[in-house]
Each structure stands twice: as C-alpha cells, then as structure tokens.
Coordinates of C-alpha atoms in Angstrom, one line a residue:
Chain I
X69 CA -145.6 -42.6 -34.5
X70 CA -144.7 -44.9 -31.8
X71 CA -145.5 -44.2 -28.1
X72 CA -143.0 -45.0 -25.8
X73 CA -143.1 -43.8 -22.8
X74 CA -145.6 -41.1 -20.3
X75 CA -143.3 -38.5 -19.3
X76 CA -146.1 -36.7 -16.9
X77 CA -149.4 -38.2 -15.6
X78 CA -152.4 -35.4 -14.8
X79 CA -151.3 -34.8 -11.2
X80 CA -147.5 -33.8 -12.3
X81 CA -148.9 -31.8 -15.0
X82 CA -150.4 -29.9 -12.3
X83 CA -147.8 -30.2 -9.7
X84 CA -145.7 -28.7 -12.6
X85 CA -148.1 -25.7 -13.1
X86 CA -149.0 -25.0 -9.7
X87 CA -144.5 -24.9 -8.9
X88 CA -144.3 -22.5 -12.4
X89 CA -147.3 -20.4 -10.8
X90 CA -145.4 -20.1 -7.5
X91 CA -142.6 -19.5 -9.3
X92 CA -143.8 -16.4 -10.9
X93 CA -145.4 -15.4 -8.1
X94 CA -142.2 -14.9 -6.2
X95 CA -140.5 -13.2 -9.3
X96 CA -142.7 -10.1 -9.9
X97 CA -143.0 -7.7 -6.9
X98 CA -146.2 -5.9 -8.5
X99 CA -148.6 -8.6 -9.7
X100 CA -151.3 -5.6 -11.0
X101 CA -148.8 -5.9 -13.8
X102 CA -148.8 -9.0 -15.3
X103 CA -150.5 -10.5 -17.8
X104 CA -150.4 -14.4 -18.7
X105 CA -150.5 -14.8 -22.7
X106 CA -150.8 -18.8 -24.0
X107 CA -150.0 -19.6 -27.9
X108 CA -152.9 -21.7 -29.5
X109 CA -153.4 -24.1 -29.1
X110 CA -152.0 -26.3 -25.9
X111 CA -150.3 -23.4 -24.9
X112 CA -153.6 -20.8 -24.6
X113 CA -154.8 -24.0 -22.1
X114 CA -152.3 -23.9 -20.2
X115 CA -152.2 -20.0 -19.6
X116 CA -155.9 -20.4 -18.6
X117 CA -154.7 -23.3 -15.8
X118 CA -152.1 -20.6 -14.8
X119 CA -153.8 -17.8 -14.4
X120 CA -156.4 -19.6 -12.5
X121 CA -153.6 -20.4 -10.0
X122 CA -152.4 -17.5 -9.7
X123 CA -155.5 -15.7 -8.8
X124 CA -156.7 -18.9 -6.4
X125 CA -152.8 -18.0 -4.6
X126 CA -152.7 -14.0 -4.7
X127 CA -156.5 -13.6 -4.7
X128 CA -155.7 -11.0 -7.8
X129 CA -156.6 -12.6 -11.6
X130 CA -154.3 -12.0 -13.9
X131 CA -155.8 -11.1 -17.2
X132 CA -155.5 -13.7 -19.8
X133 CA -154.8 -13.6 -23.8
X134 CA -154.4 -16.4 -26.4
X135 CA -151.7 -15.6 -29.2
X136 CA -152.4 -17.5 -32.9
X137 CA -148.8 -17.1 -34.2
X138 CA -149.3 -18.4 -37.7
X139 CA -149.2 -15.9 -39.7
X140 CA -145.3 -14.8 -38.5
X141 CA -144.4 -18.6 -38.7
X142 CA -141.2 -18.4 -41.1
X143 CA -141.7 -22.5 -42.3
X144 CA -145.4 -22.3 -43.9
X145 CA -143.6 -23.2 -46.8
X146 CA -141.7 -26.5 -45.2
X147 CA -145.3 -28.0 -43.2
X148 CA -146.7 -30.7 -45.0
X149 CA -150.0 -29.1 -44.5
X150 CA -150.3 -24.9 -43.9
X151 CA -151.8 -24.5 -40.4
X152 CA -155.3 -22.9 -39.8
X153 CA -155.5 -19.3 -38.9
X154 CA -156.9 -19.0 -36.3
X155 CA -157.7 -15.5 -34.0
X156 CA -155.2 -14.2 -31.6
X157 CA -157.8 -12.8 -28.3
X158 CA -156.0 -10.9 -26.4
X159 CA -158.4 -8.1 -24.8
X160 CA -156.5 -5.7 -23.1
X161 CA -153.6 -3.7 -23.7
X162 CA -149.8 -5.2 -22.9
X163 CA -148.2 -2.3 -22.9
X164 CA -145.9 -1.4 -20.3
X165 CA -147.0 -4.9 -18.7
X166 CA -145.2 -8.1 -17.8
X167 CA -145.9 -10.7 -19.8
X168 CA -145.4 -14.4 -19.1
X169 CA -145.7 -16.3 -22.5
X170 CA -146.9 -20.1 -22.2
X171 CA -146.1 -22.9 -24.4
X172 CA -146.7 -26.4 -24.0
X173 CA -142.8 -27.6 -25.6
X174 CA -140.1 -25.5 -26.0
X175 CA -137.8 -27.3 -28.9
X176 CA -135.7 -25.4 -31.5
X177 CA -136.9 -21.4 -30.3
X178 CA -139.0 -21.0 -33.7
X179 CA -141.9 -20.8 -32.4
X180 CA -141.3 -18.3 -29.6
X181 CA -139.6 -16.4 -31.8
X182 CA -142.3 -15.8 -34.2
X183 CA -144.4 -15.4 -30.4
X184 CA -142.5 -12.7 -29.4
X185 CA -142.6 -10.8 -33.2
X186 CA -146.5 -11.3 -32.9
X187 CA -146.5 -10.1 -29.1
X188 CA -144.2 -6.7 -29.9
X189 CA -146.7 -5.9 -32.7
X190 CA -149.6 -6.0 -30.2
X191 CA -147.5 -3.0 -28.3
X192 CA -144.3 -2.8 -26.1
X193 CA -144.3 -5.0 -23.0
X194 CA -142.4 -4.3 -19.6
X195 CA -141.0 -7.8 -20.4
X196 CA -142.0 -10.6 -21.4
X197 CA -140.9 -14.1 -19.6
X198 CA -141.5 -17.9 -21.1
X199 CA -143.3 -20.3 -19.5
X200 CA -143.2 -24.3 -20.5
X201 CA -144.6 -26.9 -19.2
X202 CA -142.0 -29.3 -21.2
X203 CA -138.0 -28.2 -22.2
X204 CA -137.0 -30.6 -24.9
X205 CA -133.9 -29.5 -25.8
X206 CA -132.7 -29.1 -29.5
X207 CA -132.5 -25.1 -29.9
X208 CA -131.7 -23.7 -33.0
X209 CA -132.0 -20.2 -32.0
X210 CA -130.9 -18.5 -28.4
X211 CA -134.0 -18.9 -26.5
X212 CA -133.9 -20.3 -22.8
X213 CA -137.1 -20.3 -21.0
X214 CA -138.0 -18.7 -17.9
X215 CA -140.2 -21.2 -15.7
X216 CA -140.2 -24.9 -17.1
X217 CA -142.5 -27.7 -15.6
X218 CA -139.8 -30.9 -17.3
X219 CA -136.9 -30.9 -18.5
X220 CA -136.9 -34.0 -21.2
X221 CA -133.8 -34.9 -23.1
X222 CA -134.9 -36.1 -26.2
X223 CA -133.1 -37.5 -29.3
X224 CA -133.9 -36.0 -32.7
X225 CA -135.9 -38.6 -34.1
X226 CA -138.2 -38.2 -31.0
X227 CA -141.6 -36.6 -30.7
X228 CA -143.1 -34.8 -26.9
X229 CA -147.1 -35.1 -27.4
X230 CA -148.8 -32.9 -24.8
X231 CA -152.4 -34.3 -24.3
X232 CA -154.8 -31.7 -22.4
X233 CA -158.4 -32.6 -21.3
X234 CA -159.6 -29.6 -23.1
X235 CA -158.3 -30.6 -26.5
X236 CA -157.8 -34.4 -26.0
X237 CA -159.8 -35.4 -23.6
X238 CA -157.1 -36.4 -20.7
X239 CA -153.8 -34.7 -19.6
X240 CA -150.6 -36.5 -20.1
X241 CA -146.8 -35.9 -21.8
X242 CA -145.8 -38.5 -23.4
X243 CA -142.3 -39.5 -25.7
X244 CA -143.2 -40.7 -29.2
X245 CA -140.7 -42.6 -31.4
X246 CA -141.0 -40.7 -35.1
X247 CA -141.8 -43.8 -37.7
X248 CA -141.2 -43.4 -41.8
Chain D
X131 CA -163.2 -25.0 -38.0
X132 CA -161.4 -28.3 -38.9
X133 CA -157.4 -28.1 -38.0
X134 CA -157.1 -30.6 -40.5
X135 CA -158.5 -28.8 -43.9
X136 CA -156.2 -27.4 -46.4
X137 CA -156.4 -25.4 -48.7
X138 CA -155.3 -26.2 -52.0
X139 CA -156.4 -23.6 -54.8
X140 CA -153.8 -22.2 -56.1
X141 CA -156.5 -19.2 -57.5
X142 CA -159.2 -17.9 -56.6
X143 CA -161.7 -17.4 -60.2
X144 CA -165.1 -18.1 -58.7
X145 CA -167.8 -19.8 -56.0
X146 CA -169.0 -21.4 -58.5
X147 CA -165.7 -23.7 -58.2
X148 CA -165.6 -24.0 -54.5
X149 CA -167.4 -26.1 -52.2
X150 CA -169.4 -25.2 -49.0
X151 CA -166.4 -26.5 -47.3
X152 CA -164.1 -23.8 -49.0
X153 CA -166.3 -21.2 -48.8
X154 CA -166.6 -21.5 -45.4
X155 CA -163.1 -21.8 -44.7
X156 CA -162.4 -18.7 -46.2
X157 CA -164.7 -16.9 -44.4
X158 CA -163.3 -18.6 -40.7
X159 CA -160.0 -17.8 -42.6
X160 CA -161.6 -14.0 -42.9
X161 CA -162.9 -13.4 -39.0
X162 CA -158.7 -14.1 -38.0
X163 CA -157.8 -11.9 -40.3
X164 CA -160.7 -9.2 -39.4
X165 CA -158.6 -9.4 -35.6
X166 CA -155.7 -8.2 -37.4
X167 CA -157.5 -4.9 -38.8
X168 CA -158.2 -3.9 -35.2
X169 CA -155.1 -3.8 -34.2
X170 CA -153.2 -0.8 -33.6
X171 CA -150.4 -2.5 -35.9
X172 CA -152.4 -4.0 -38.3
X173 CA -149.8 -5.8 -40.3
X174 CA -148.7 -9.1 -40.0
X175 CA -145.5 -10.8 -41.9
X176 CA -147.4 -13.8 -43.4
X177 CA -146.8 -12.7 -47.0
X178 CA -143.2 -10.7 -46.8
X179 CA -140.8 -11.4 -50.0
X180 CA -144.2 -12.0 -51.6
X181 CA -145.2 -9.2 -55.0
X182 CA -149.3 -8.9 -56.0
X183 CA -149.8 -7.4 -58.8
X184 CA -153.3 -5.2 -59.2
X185 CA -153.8 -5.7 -62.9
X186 CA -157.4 -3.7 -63.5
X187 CA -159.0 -3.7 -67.4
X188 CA -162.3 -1.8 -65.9
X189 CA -162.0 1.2 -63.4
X190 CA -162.6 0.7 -59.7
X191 CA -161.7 2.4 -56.6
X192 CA -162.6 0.0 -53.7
X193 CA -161.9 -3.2 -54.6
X194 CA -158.6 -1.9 -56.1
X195 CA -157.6 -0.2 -52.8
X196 CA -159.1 -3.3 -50.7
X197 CA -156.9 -5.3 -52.4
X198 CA -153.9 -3.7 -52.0
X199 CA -154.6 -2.3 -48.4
X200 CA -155.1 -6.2 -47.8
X201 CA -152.1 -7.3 -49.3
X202 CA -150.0 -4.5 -47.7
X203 CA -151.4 -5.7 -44.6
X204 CA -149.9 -9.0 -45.3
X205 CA -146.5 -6.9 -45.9
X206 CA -146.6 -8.3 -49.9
X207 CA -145.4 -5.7 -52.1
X208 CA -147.9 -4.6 -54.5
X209 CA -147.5 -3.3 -58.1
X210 CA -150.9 -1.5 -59.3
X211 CA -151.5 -1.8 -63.1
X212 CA -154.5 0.4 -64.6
X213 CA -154.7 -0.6 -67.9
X214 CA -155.7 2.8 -69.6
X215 CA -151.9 4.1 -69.1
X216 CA -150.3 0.9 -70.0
X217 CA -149.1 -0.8 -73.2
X218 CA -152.1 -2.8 -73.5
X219 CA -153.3 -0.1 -75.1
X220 CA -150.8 -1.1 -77.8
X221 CA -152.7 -4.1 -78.5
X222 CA -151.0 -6.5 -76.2
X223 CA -152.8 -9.7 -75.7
X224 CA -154.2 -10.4 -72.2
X225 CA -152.1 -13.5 -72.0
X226 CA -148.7 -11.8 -73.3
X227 CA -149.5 -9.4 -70.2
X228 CA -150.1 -11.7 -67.7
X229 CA -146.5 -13.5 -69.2
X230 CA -144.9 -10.3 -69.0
X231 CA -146.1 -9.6 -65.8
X232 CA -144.9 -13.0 -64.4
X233 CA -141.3 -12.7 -65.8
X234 CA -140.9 -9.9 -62.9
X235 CA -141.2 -12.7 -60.5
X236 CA -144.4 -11.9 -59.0
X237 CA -146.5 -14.3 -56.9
X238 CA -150.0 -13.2 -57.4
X239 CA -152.2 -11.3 -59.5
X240 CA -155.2 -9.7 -59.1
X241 CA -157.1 -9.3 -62.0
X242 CA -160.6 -7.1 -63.3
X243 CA -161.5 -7.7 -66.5
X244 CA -164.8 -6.8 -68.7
X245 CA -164.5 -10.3 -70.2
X246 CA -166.2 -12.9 -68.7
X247 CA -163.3 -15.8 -68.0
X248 CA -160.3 -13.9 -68.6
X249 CA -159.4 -14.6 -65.1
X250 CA -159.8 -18.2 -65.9
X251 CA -157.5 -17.6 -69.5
X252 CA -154.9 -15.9 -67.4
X253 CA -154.8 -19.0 -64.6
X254 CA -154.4 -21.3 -67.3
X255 CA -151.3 -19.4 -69.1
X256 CA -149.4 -18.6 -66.0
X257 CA -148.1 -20.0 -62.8
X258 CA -148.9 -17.1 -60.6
X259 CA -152.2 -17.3 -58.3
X260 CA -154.9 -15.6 -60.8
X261 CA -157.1 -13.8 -57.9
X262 CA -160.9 -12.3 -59.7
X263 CA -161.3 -9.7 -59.1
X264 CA -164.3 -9.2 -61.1
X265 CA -164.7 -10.1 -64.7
X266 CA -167.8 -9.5 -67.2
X267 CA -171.0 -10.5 -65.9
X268 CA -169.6 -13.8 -64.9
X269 CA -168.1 -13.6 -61.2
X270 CA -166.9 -11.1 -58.1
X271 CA -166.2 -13.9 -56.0
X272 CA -164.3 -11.6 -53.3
X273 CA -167.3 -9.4 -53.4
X274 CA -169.8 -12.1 -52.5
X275 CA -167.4 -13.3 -49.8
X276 CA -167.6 -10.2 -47.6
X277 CA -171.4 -9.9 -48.3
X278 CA -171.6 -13.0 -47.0
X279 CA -169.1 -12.6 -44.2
X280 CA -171.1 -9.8 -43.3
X281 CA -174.4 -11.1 -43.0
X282 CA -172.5 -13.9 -41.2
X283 CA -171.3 -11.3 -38.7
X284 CA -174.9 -9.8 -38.3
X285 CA -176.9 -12.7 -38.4
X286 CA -175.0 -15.6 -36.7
X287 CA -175.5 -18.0 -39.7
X288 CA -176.5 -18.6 -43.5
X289 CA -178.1 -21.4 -43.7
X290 CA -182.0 -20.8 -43.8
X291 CA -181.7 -17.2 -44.0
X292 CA -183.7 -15.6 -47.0
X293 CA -181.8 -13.1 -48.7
X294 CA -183.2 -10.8 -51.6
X295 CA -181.2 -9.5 -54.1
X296 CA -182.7 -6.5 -55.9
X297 CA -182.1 -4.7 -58.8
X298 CA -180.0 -5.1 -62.2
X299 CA -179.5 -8.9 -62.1
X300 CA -178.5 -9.5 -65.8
X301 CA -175.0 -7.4 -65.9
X302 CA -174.7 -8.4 -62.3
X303 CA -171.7 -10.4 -61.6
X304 CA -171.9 -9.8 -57.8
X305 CA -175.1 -11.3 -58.0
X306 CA -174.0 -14.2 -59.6
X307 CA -170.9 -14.8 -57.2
X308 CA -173.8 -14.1 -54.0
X309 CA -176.1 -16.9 -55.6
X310 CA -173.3 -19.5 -55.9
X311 CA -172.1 -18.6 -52.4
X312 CA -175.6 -18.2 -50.5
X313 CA -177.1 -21.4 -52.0
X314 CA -174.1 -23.5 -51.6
X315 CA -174.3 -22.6 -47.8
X316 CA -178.0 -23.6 -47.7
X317 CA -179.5 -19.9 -47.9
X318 CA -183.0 -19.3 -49.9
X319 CA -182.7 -16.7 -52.0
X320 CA -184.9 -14.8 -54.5
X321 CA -183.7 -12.2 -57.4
X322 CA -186.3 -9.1 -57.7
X323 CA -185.8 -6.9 -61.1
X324 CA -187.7 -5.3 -63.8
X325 CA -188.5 -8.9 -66.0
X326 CA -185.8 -6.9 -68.5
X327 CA -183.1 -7.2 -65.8
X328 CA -183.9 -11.0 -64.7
X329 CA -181.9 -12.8 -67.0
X330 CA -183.5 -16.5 -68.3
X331 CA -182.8 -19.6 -66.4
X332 CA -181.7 -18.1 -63.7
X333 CA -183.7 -20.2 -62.0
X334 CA -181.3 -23.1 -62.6
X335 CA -179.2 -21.7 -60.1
X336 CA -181.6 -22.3 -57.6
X337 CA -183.4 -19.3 -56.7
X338 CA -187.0 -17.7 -56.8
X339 CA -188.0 -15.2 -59.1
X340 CA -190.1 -12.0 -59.2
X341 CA -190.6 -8.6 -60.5
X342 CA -192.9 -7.5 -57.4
X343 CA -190.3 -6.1 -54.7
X344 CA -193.0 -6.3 -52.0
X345 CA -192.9 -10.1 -52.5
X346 CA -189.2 -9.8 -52.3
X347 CA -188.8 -7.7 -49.5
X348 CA -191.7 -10.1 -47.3
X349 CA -190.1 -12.2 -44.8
X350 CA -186.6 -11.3 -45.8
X351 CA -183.8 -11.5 -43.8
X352 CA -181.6 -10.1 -45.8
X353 CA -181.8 -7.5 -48.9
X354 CA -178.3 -7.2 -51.3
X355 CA -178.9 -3.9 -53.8
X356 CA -177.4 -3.7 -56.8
X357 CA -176.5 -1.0 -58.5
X358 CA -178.6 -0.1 -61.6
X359 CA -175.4 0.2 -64.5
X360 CA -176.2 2.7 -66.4
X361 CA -172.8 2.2 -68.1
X362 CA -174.2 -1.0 -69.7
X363 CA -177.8 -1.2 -71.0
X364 CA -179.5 -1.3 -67.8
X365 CA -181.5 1.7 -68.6
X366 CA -183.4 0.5 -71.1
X367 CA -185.4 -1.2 -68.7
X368 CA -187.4 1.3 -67.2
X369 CA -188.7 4.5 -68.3
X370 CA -186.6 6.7 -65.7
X371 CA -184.8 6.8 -62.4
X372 CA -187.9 8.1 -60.9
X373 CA -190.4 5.2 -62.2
X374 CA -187.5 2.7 -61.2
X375 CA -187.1 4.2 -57.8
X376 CA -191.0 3.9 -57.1
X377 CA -191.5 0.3 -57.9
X378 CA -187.9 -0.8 -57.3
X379 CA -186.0 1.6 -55.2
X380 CA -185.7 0.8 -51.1
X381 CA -187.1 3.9 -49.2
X382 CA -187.7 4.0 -45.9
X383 CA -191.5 3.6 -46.4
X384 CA -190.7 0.6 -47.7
X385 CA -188.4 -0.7 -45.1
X386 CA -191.0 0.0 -42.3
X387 CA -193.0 -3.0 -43.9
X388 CA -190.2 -5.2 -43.5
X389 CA -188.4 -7.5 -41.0
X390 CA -187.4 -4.9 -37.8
X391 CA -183.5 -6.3 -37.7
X392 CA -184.0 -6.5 -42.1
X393 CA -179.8 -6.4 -43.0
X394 CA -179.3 -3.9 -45.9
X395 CA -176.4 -4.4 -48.2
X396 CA -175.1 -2.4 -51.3
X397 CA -171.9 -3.4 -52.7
X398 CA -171.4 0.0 -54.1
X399 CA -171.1 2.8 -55.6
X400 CA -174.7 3.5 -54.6
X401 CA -177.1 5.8 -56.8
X402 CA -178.1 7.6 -54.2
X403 CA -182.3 7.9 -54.9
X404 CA -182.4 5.9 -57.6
X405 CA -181.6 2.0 -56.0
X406 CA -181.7 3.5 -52.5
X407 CA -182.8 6.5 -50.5
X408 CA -180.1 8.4 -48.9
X409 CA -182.1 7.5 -45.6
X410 CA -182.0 3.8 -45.8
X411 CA -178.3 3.9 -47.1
X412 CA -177.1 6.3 -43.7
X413 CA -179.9 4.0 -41.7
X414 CA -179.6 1.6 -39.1
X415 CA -180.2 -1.2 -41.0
X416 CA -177.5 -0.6 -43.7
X417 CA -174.3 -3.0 -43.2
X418 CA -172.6 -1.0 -46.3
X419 CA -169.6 0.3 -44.9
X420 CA -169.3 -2.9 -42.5
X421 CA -169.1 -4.4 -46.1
X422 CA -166.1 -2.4 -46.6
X423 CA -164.4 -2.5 -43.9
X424 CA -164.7 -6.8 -43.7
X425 CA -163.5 -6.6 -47.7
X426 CA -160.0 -6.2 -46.2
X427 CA -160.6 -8.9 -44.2
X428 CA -161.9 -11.0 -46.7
X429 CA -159.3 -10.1 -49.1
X430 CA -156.0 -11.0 -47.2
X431 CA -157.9 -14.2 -45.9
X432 CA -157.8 -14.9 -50.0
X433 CA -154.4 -14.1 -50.3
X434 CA -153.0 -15.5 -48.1
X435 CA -154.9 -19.1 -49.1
X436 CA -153.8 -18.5 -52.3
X437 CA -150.3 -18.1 -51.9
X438 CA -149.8 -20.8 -49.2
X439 CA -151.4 -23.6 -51.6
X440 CA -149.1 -22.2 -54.3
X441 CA -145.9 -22.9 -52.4
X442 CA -146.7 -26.2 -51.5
X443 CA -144.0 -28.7 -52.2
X444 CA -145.4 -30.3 -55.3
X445 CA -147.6 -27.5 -56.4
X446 CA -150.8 -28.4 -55.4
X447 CA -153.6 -26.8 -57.7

C-alpha cells in the first residue's frame, strides 16, 4: 500500500467533528434523548471526541456506547484473516432514544448495515442517524449518511486510512494506492 | 488482545494442543461473548446457515445443554444425538457415524465419548470441526476453559495463582484439561487425593503432589473439586463416603483455615456431603454456578473459532 496523499490534517479532523457536533445539535430539539454510539474500533474514538463536544456546547453529556459488530459481519468468510471479537459496551438502555451511529469511512453500507442489525438487537431506538467523519463513495447497499466530516471521491483500487492518536498515535486521513 | 492473531484450529480436541497464546485467545474470545448473554437478546447471527451436531456416547445434562444453548445463541441449528436411542446401538462404528453424520452437511460436531481420543479418531475421518466435548479420562478441554475463565473473572489473572485440585484425579479428565490449561498460563498447581486416586507421573505434567488436603488447601488461591465417580472405581479408594468426607471433603470448618477470598469450584454434579458440604457449595466462596453460566460463554467463543478457521479459503487446520 502506497500513500498518496493527506486528505485531513489534526485540526480539520476536528474542525470536521466539531461542524458534525453542531450539526446534530441543531437537528434534535430534545438533547436528553440522544445517545452517541461509535463502532470499534476508529469509530468508538470518534463517538468519544463527539460526545465530548457536545456536552462542552449544550453543557448536557450525551451518554456514550461502543458497538463491536463482528459477529453480524456477513464476509467473515471473504477476510483474509477473521477479525477479533471484541465486546460491544454500551451501558444504558437505547430504547426509545436517538441514536447517532459513528464511523470513521462510510464505503459500500456493509458495515452499517450489520451496525444497525447489532444496534436493533440491543432494543428499538427512536432513530438512529450516521455519523462519518469520511464519505468515500462506492455503496453497494442504500445507505446515505447523516452528518459527514469529507466527502472523498475515491477510485476502486484506492484505500481511506484514518489514523487517530488513540490507536495510532497522530490524527490524519490519508488516500492509499492498493499495491499487488 | 492482539488484532492481528488468528485462529486457525479447525477443532477443538484438547489444551494439551494449544498454546498459551490460544488459550488465552479463547478466553478474550469468551468475555465478548459473556456480553452477549446479558443481553436482553442474547443472540447474535455469527453462525446462521451453520448445523452442530451434539453427538453424546456418555450421559450429560450441562454440558449437553451448554452446548446447544451456545450454539443457538450463535443462531446454528443444532441436531442433538444421544447415543442410547440411536443406531449405534446396531454396532455402527464411531467413524461410519461421524461419516454419516457429515453427509447431512453439517459444520460442527460436538462429541462425548468414554474413549479416550475418539474425538481425535473422529477429526481425523471427517472434515467437520470435531469439538471435545469430553472423552475418557483423557480431556474436557471446554470444561477447563470456563474454570479458568472463571477464576480469571474472580481473580484478575492466572499466572502465579495456586490452585488445588482435590478429589478423584485418576478418572478425572477435567483435571487433566485444568492442568494443561493452568500450567501453560503460568499457574502453580497441586493435585490432593487419596494416593489410590493420584494417578503415577502425574508429576510430569508439572504439578505438586499430596494426599494431606490441609497442605493443599494452605496458601491456595484457588480450590477445583472433583467429583468422587462412583460410576468408575473411584470407590475402592476409601472405606466410605463418611471417612472420605472427613479427610477429603471441604466443610466449612475447613474453609475457615483457608485464604478469606479462597475461590471454590465444582464442575459438577456435586455429591452433596460427600466432596462438599452443602454449606460451602451454597457459600460465598463457591463460583459453581458462575461456572455455568460463563460455560455458555466459553462454549460459543469455541464455536465460533472453530467454524471461522474452517471456512477459511484454503482450509486452514
């Protein structure tokens, strides 16, 4: 894999989060309601970063879950290797609640999909919204997301890596070429 | 846990065939997996399509049920097979079963056997994941894994613990498994019997010896009693339930002398006043339904490695 170019630096990432936050914000009249739910592992990250600015804005903090979605992934059999399985945490109840679902790249709807299966067996949300930091096009399924930090058109044989200083040390999006 | 390690057992016969590594996976595996049984849904989809097949030679009813509540759980179908009612009785050969079996396109099956290594036959004639489920007085691999999972929970760790595991250690293959497991992740552990019930070499395995339970129970962390099998020859070792209970039975006289947090397991069914007074099995210091309850656990975390290293593209082994 070949890098070729930074799509985001630190400071968009957060301009990006801190506009989504707003965002949301604005969207939901009753904020009592919400709940901010991240899939492992970028995406729980994010949803921490979020929820953080939501509660600095509104002075009321969201509660916060992480979703592990890999035990309703429908391509275990297609990964080169199977993915750990690791614990979903969510800690309170989502039902009736709005529920913003974070991602780190949206790409063919897959993994939202198998998201929103895992979510709706947690209970029955109000709604549930998607939030992405990066849209990179290529949908195989009808899934459109709510609130999205970048939209990045990206050809097929193209990779988005999203770096975050709490997995990889520094935050940046960058556009990797796919090598054989 | 390492994002990177993969699983790539295609069965599941023993601990003696994993590493530390393994074991441990399965058990990080296991604590996901124990999320999902507090959920008010507690089913996932991660083994849909999939068939598991119970195939029992010796009678149980928890391990059976474990099993197939676990792979229910992971929304398998599951086909139970008690042997007494089926045409094995006819004389059919366990590997002619297990071919049989596999011809209804099945995925994985979990076998109990009173052979030692018929699990490890069966692996080797079919293409199925073989899953022990106990066999002989070889292994109960599954067993070991949620006693250890267990402790793990209570405890924060295995390695350095000292764990004691009392009572009929020759027919014992949960002690066995529990050895392999324990030492492999760096526990110290000592096997307590009657000298009839401690069978020779054992020692080889890496643990201590005795016949005096006071020297057992004496800085133990841990305590794993075993059921005295009267089924087998176990009795033969001690005069009577009575004499056994005195100088091998945990009371709650007994207990006072030990460690205050002392963890008591059982992997049942218990003789209740014979290995164990009714108090200590009801007391505060047993874990023996916790066992249970993380078997489920344990058991889908299995599963489910099982069946993913199966359907790798090149059928990894």
């Amino acid at each position: 894999m070949k890098e070729k170019s930074k799509v985001m630096d630190k400071e968009a990432i957060d301009k990006a989060l801190e506009r989504i936050a707003h965002e949301i914000i604005e969207h939901f009249e009753d904020l009592d309601d919400i709940a901010v739910i991240g899939i492992k592992n970028r995406g729980a990250h994010l949803a921490q970063r979020l929820a953080l600015k939501i509660g600095r804005i509104t002075k009321k903090n969201p509660p916060v879950g992480a979703l592990d979605i890999t035990l309703y992934r429908d391509d275990l059999t297609q990964v080169a290797e199977q993915p750990v399985v690791h614990a979903t945490e969510i800690d309170f109840t989502i039902e009736g609640r709005n529920i913003v679902l974070v991602d780190d790249v949206l790409f063919t709807g897959r993994t939202i999909r198998c998201a929103l299966d895992a979510l709706i067996d947690f209970g029955r949300p109000g709604c549930i919204q998607l939030a992405v930091l990066v849209d990179r096009g290529h949908r195989e399924l009808p899934i459109k997301a709510d609130y999205v930090g970048k939209n990045v058109p990206t050809s097929a044989d193209e990779l988005v890596e999203v770096r975050l200083a709490e997995t990889d040390g520094k935050d940046e999006v960058v556009l990797c070429q796919k090598t054989s | 846990m390492n994002n990177k390690f993969v699983w790539t057992k295609k069965d599941l016969l023993g601990l003696e065939y994993l590493s530390a590594e393994e074991i441990k996976f399965i058990l990080y595996t296991a604590g996901s997996f124990k999320e999902v049984t507090t959920r008010q849904i507690k089913k996932v989809p991660a083994l849909r399509g999939k068939t598991v097949v119970n195939l029992f030679y010796e009678p149980s009813t928890r391990t059976r049920a474990s099993f197939e509540l676990a792979a229910k759980r992971l929304s398998a179908d599951v086909l139970n097979i008690a042997v007494e009612s089926s045409s094995v009785k006819k004389g059919e050969t366990l590997m002619d079963t297990g071919k049989n079996i596999e011809a209804l396109k099945i995925d994985i099956i979990v076998v109990r056997h009173n052979c030692s290594g018929a699990p490890q036959i069966l692996a080797r004639s079919v293409s199925s994941s073989i899953v022990n489920a106990g066999d002989g007085w070889h292994e109960h691999p599954t067993q070991a894994l949620l006693d250890i999972f267990t402790l793990k929970e209570k405890l924060g760790k295995i390695e350095g613990l000292r764990v004691s595991i009392i009572g009929d250690i020759a027919h014992s293959r949960v002690a066995r498994s529990n050895i392999w497991g324990l030492t492999k992740l760096g526990a110290k552990v000592t096997v307590c019997a009657p000298e009839m019930l401690i069978p020779e070499g054992i020692e080889k395995m890496g643990v201590k010896t005795t016949t005096n339970l006071d020297e057992a129970l004496e800085g133990a962390d841990a305590i794993n009693v075993l059921r005295m099998q009267f089924e087998r020859d176990a009795a033969v070792a001690f005069p009577s339930k009575l004499e056994y209970l005195k100088n091998y039975g945990i009371t709650t006289e007994r207990l006072a002398k030990c460690k205050k947090d002392i963890v008591v397991m059982h992997p049942g069914p218990i003789n209740r006043g014979v290995e164990m007074s009714s108090e200590v099995a009801d007391g505060k210091n047993s874990v023996i339904l916790e066992q249970v309850t993380n078997g489920i656990a344990v058991r889908m975390a299995v599963l489910y490695l099982v069946s993913a290293a199966k359907d790798k593209p090149g059928g990894l082994k």
